[in-house]
Structures are given as structure tokens and as C-alpha cells.
Tab-separated table of C-alpha atoms and ligand atoms in Angstrom:
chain	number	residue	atom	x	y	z
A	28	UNK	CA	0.000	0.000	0.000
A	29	UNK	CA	1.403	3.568	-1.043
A	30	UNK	CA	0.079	5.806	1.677
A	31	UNK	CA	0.122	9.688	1.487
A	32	UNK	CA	0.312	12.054	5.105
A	33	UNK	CA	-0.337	15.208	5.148
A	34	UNK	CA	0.547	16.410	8.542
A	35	UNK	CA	-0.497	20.196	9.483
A	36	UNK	CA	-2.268	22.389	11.926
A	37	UNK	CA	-5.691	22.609	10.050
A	38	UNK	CA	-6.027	26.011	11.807
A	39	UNK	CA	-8.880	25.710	9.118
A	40	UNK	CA	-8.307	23.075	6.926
A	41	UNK	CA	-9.226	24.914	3.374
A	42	UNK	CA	-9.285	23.495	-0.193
A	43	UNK	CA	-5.535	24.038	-1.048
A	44	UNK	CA	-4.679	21.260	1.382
A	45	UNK	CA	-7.531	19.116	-0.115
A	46	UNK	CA	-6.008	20.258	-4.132
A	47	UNK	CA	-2.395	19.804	-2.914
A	48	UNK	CA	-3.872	16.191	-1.205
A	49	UNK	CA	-5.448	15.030	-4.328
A	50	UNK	CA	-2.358	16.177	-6.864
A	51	UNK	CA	-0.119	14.058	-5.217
A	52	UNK	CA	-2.417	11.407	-4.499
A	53	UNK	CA	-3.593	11.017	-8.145
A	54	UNK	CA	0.513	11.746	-9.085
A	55	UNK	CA	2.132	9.513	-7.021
A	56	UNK	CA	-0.720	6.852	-7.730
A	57	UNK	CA	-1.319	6.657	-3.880
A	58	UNK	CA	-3.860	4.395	-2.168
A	59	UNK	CA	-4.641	7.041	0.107
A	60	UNK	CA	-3.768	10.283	1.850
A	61	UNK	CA	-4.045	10.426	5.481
A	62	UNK	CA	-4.563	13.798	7.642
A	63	UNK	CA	-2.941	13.770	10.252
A	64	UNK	CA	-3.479	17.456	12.471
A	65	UNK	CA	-1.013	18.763	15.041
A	66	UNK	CA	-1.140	17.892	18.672
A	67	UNK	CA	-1.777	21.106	20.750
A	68	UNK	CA	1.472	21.726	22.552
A	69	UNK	CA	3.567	22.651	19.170
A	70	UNK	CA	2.094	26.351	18.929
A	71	UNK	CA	4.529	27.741	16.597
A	72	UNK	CA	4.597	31.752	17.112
A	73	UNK	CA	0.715	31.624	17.660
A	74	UNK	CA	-0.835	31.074	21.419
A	75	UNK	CA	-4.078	30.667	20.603
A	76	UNK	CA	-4.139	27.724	18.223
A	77	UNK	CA	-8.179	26.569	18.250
A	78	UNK	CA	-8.429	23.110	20.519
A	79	UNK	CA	-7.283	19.792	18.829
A	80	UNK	CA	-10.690	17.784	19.184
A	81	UNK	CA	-12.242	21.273	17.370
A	82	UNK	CA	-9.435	20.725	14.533
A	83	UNK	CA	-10.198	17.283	14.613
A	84	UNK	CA	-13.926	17.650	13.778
A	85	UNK	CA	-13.311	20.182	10.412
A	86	UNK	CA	-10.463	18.302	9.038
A	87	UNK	CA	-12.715	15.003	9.348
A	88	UNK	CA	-15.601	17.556	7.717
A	89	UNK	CA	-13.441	18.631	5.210
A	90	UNK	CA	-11.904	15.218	3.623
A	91	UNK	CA	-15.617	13.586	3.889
A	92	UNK	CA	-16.763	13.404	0.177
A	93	UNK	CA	-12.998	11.757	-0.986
A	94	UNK	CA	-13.384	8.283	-0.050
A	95	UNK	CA	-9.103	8.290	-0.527
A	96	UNK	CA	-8.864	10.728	2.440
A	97	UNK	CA	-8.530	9.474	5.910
A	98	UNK	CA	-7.545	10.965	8.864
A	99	UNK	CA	-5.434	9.933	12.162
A	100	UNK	CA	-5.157	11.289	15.546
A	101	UNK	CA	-2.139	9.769	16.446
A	102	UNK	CA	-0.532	13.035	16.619
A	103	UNK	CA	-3.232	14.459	18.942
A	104	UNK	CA	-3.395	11.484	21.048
A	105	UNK	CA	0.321	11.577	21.432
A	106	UNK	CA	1.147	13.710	24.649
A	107	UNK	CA	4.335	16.773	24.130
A	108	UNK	CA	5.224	18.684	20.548
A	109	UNK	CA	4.580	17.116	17.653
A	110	UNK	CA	7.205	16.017	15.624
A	111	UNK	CA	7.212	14.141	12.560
A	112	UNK	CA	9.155	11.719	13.345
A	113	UNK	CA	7.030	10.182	15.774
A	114	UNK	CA	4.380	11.006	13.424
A	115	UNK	CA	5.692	8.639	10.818
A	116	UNK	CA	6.271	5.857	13.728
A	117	UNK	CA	2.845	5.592	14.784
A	118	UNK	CA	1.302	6.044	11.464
A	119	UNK	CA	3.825	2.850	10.361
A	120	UNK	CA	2.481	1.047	13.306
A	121	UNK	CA	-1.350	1.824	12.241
A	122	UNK	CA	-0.432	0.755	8.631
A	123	UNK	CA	2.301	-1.906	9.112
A	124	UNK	CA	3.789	-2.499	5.440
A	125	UNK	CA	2.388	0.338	3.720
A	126	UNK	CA	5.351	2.875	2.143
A	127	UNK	CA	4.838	6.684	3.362
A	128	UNK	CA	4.838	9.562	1.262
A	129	UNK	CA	4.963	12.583	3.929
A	130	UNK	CA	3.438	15.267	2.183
A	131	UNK	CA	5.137	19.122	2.666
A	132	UNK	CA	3.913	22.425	0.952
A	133	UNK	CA	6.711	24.175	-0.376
A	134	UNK	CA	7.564	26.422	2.660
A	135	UNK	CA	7.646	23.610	5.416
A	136	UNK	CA	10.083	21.807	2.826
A	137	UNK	CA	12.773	24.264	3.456
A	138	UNK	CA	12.728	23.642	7.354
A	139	UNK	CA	12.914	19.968	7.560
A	140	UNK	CA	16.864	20.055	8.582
A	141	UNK	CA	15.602	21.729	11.654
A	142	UNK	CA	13.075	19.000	12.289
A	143	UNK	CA	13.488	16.966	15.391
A	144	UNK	CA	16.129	14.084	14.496
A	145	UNK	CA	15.935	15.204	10.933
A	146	UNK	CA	18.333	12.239	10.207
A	147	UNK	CA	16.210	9.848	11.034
A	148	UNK	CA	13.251	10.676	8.574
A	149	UNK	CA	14.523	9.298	5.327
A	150	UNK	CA	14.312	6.088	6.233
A	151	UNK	CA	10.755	6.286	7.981
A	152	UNK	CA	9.464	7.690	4.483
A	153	UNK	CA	9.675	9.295	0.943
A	154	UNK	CA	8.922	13.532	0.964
A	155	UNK	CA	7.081	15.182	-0.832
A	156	UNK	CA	6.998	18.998	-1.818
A	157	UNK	CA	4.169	20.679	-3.283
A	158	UNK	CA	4.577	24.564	-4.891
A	159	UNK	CA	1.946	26.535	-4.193
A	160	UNK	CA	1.238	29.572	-6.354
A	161	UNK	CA	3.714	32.250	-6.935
A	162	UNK	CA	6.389	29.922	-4.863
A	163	UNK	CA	8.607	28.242	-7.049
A	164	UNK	CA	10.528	25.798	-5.703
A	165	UNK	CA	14.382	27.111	-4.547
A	166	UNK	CA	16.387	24.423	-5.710
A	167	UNK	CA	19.521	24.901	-3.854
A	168	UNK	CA	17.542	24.979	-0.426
A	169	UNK	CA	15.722	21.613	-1.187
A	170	UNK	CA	19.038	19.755	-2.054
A	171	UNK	CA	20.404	21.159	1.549
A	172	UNK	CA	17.541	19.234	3.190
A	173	UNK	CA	18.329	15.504	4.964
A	174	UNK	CA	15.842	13.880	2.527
A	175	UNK	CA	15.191	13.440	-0.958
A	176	UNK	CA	12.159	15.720	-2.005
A	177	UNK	CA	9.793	14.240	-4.947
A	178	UNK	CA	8.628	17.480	-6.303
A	179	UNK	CA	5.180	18.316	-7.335
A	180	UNK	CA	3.339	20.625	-9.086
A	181	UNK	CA	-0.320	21.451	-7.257
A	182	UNK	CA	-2.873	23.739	-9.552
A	183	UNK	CA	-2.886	26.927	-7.867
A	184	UNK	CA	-5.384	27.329	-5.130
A	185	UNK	CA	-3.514	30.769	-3.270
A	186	UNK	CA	-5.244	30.501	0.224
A	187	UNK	CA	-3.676	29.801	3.509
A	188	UNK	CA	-5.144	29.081	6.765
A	189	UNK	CA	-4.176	32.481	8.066
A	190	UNK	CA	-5.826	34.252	5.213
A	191	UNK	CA	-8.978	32.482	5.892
A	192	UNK	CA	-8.684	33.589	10.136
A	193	UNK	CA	-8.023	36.794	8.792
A	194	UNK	CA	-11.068	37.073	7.214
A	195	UNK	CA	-13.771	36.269	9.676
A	196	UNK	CA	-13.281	39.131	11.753
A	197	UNK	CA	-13.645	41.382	8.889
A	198	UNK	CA	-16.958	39.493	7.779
A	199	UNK	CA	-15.281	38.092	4.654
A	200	UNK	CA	-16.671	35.202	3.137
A	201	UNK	CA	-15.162	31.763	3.754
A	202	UNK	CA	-17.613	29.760	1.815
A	203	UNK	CA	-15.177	28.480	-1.868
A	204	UNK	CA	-12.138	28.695	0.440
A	205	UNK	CA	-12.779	26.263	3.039
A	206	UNK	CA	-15.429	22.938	2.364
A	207	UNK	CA	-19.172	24.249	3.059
A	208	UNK	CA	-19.506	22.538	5.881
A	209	UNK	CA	-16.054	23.759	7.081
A	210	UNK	CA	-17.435	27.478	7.007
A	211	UNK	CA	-20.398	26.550	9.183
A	212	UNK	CA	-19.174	24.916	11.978
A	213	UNK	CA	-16.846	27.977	11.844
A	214	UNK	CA	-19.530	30.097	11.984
A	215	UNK	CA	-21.464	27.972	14.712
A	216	UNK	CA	-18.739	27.922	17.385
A	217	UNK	CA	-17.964	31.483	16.221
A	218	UNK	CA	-14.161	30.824	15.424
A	219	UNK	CA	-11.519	33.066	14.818
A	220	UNK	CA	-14.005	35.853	15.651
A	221	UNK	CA	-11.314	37.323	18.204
A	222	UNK	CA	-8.024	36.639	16.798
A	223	UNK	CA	-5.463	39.102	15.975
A	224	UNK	CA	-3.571	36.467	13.499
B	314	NAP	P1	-0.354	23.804	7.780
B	314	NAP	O1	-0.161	25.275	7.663
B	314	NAP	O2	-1.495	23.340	8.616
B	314	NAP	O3	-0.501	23.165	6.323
B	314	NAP	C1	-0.302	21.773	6.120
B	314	NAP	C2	0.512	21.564	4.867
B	314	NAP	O4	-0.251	21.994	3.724
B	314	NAP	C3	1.812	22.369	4.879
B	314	NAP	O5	2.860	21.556	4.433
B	314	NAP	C4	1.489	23.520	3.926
B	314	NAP	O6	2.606	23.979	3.224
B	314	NAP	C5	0.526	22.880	2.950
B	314	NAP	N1	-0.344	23.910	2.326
B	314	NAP	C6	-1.067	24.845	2.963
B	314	NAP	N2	-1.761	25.600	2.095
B	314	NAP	C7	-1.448	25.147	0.848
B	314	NAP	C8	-1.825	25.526	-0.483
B	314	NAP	N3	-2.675	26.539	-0.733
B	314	NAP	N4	-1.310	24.827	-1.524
B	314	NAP	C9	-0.441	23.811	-1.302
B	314	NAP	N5	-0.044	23.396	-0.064
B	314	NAP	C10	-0.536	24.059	1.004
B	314	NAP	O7	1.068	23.114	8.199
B	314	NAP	P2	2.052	23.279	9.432
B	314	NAP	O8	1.307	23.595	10.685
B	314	NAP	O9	3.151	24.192	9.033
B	314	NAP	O10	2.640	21.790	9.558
B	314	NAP	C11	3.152	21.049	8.457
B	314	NAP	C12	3.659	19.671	8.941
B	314	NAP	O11	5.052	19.735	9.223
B	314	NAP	C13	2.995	19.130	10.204
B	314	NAP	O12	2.780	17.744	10.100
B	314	NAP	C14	4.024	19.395	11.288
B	314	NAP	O13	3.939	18.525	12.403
B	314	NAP	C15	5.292	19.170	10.495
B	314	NAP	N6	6.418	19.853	11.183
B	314	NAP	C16	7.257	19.083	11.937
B	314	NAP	C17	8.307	19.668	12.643
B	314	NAP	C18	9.219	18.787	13.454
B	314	NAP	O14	9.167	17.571	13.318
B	314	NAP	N7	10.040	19.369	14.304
B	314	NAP	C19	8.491	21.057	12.561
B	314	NAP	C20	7.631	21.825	11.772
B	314	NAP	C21	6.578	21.205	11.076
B	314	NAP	P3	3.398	25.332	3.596
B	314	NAP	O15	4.323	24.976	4.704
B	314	NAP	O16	4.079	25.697	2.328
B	314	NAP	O17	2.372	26.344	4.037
């Protein structure tokens, strides 16, 4: 089995994660992509990162209608920062046999030599890098990374999931960025509606 992760905060999950998803999955001829959402403790600069079991619920909303997306919790379950590393263990341990293709977008690519026991990830998994629009890929910083990076081209979808917090403050419409039922559960728990990220 050729399995796909895409690891990430999901801080919405939007439709560029569900494009870049189904590019590689249909590229690679994967079996399936798994989502696998950060565990609360690894905050990056933000401090207010919305609850994991919240998370949970719209990335499970959002992959619903693609009978090749899954999701896991391991990484939520998993007590302390997430790192992928440990990721890639327990997912290996959930699917013993299948080969992992960790899905990265194109800026998390160029930090994986600072990634917790970076030298230990090429032989948990393949990579994977995915350009998003207007970010070609910088070819010098990918070879400096400790793995081998398949590269692949997503179709343009230019949304992030701080462009979609931005907007909800601001009354901006969600609904074509994020799955429809995505932008109402945001709008029923009243999301983002004080955040200054
Ligand atoms: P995120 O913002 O939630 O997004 C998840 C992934 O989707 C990222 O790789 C992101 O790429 C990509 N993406 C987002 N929007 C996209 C678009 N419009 N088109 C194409 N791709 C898009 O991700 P994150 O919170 O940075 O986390 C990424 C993963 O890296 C997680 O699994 C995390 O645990 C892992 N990580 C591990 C360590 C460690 O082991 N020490 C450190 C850092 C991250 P971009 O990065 O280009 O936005």
C-alpha cells in the first residue's frame, strides 16, 4: 500500500490542502492520503491555536466526500510537541507495510533540517513537496535538506489558513475557500471571531 500524510495544523483546513492532497495522491498513484493534524502543545509563534478535538472535527468535515482521504489522531493522542518523526512511527504502526509519502507544501520543505532528528526521517518515508502559487521551488535549499524531495506541481489554489482567520473578523466570506460545511461549523462555534492572526 502507497500511503500519502499530510501532517499540518488545520487552523482551518481549506481546499488548497484538499487540491495539494489530491495532486499528489492522483501523481504519485497513492492508495490514500491520510490527515494527520497537530497535537496542541507545538504552537509555533501563535498562542491561541483553536483546541485539537475542534481541529479534529473540520479536518474530518473537510476530507468527507474523498473516499481516498482518511484521517489519524495519532498526533493528537500523542502527549508533548509534535514532531514528525514520531508522526511517521505511529502512522507505520497503524499501517504496518504500507510505504509513506509525507506530504510538505513548499515552505515547510525548506525547514525539515531543523526537524526533530531530521536524520532519522529518510528512512521512515519518501517527501514530498508541493509549490503553491507564486512559490517556485528554490532548488539549492531543497538539495540542503536531509531527505530526498519528490517534487510536485499542485494547480494553484492561493489561500492559507491564516488568510482564511483573517477574514472572519472582517466578515469576509469563507464559503469556496474552506469545504461548506467547514465554514459553518466555523460560523457555529464562532471561530476566529477574536483573533489578531
Ligand atoms: P499547515 O499550515 O497546517 O498546512 C499543512 C501543509 O499543507 C503544509 O505543508 C502547507 O505547506 C501545505 N499547504 C497549505 N496551504 C497550501 C496551499 N494553498 N497549496 C499547497 N499546499 C498548502 O502546516 P504546518 O502547521 O506548518 O505543519 C506542516 C507539517 O510539518 C505538520 O505535520 C508538522 O507537524 C510538520 N512539522 C514538523 C516539525 C518537526 O518535526 N520538528 C516542525 C515543523 C513542522 P506550507 O508549509 O508551504 O504552508
Amino acid at each position: 500500500m502507497k500511503l500519502g500524510i499530510l501532517g499540518g495544523t488545520f487552523d482551518p483546513p481549506h481546499l488548497g490542502h484538499l487540491a495539494a492532497a489530491n495532486e499528489v495522491l492522483v501523481q504519485l498513484a497513492l492508495d490514500e492520503v491520510v490527515f494527520v493534524p497537530a497535537g496542541e502543545p507545538r504552537l509555533k509563534e501563535r498562542d491561541d491555536v483553536t483546541d485539537a478535538d475542534i481541529r479534529v472535527l473540520m479536518t474530518r468535515l473537510a476530507i468527507e466526500s474523498n473516499h481516498s482521504f482518511s484521517i489519524s489522531e495519532v498526533d493528537v493522542l500523542r502527549p508533548g510537541p509534535t514532531y514528525t518523526v514520531d508522526t511517521l512511527r505511529d502512522i507505520q504502526g497503524e499501517y504496518p507495510g504500507a510505504e509513506l509519502y509525507f506530504i510538505v507544501g513548499a515552505d515547510a520543505a525548506l525547514t525539515i533540517h531543523a526537524w526533530h532528528q531530521a536524520d532519522q526521517l529518510a528512512e521512515l518515508a519518501n517527501f514530498v513537496a508541493v509549490t503553491r502559487p507564486g512559490t517556485p521551488f528554490s532548488e539549492t535549499a531543497l538539495r540542503a535538506q536531509p531527505v530526498e524531495l519528490i517534487r510536485i506541481e499542485a494547480p494553484g489554489v492561493a489561500i492559507s489558513s491564516t488568510e482564511c482567520r483573517a477574514r472572519v473578523p472582517l466578515g469576509l466570506p469563507l464559503r469556496y475557500l474552506v469545504p461548506d460545511a467547514v465554514a459553518d461549523l466555523i460560523a457555529t462555534f464562532g471561530l476566529y471571531m477574536d483573533l489578531q492572526h
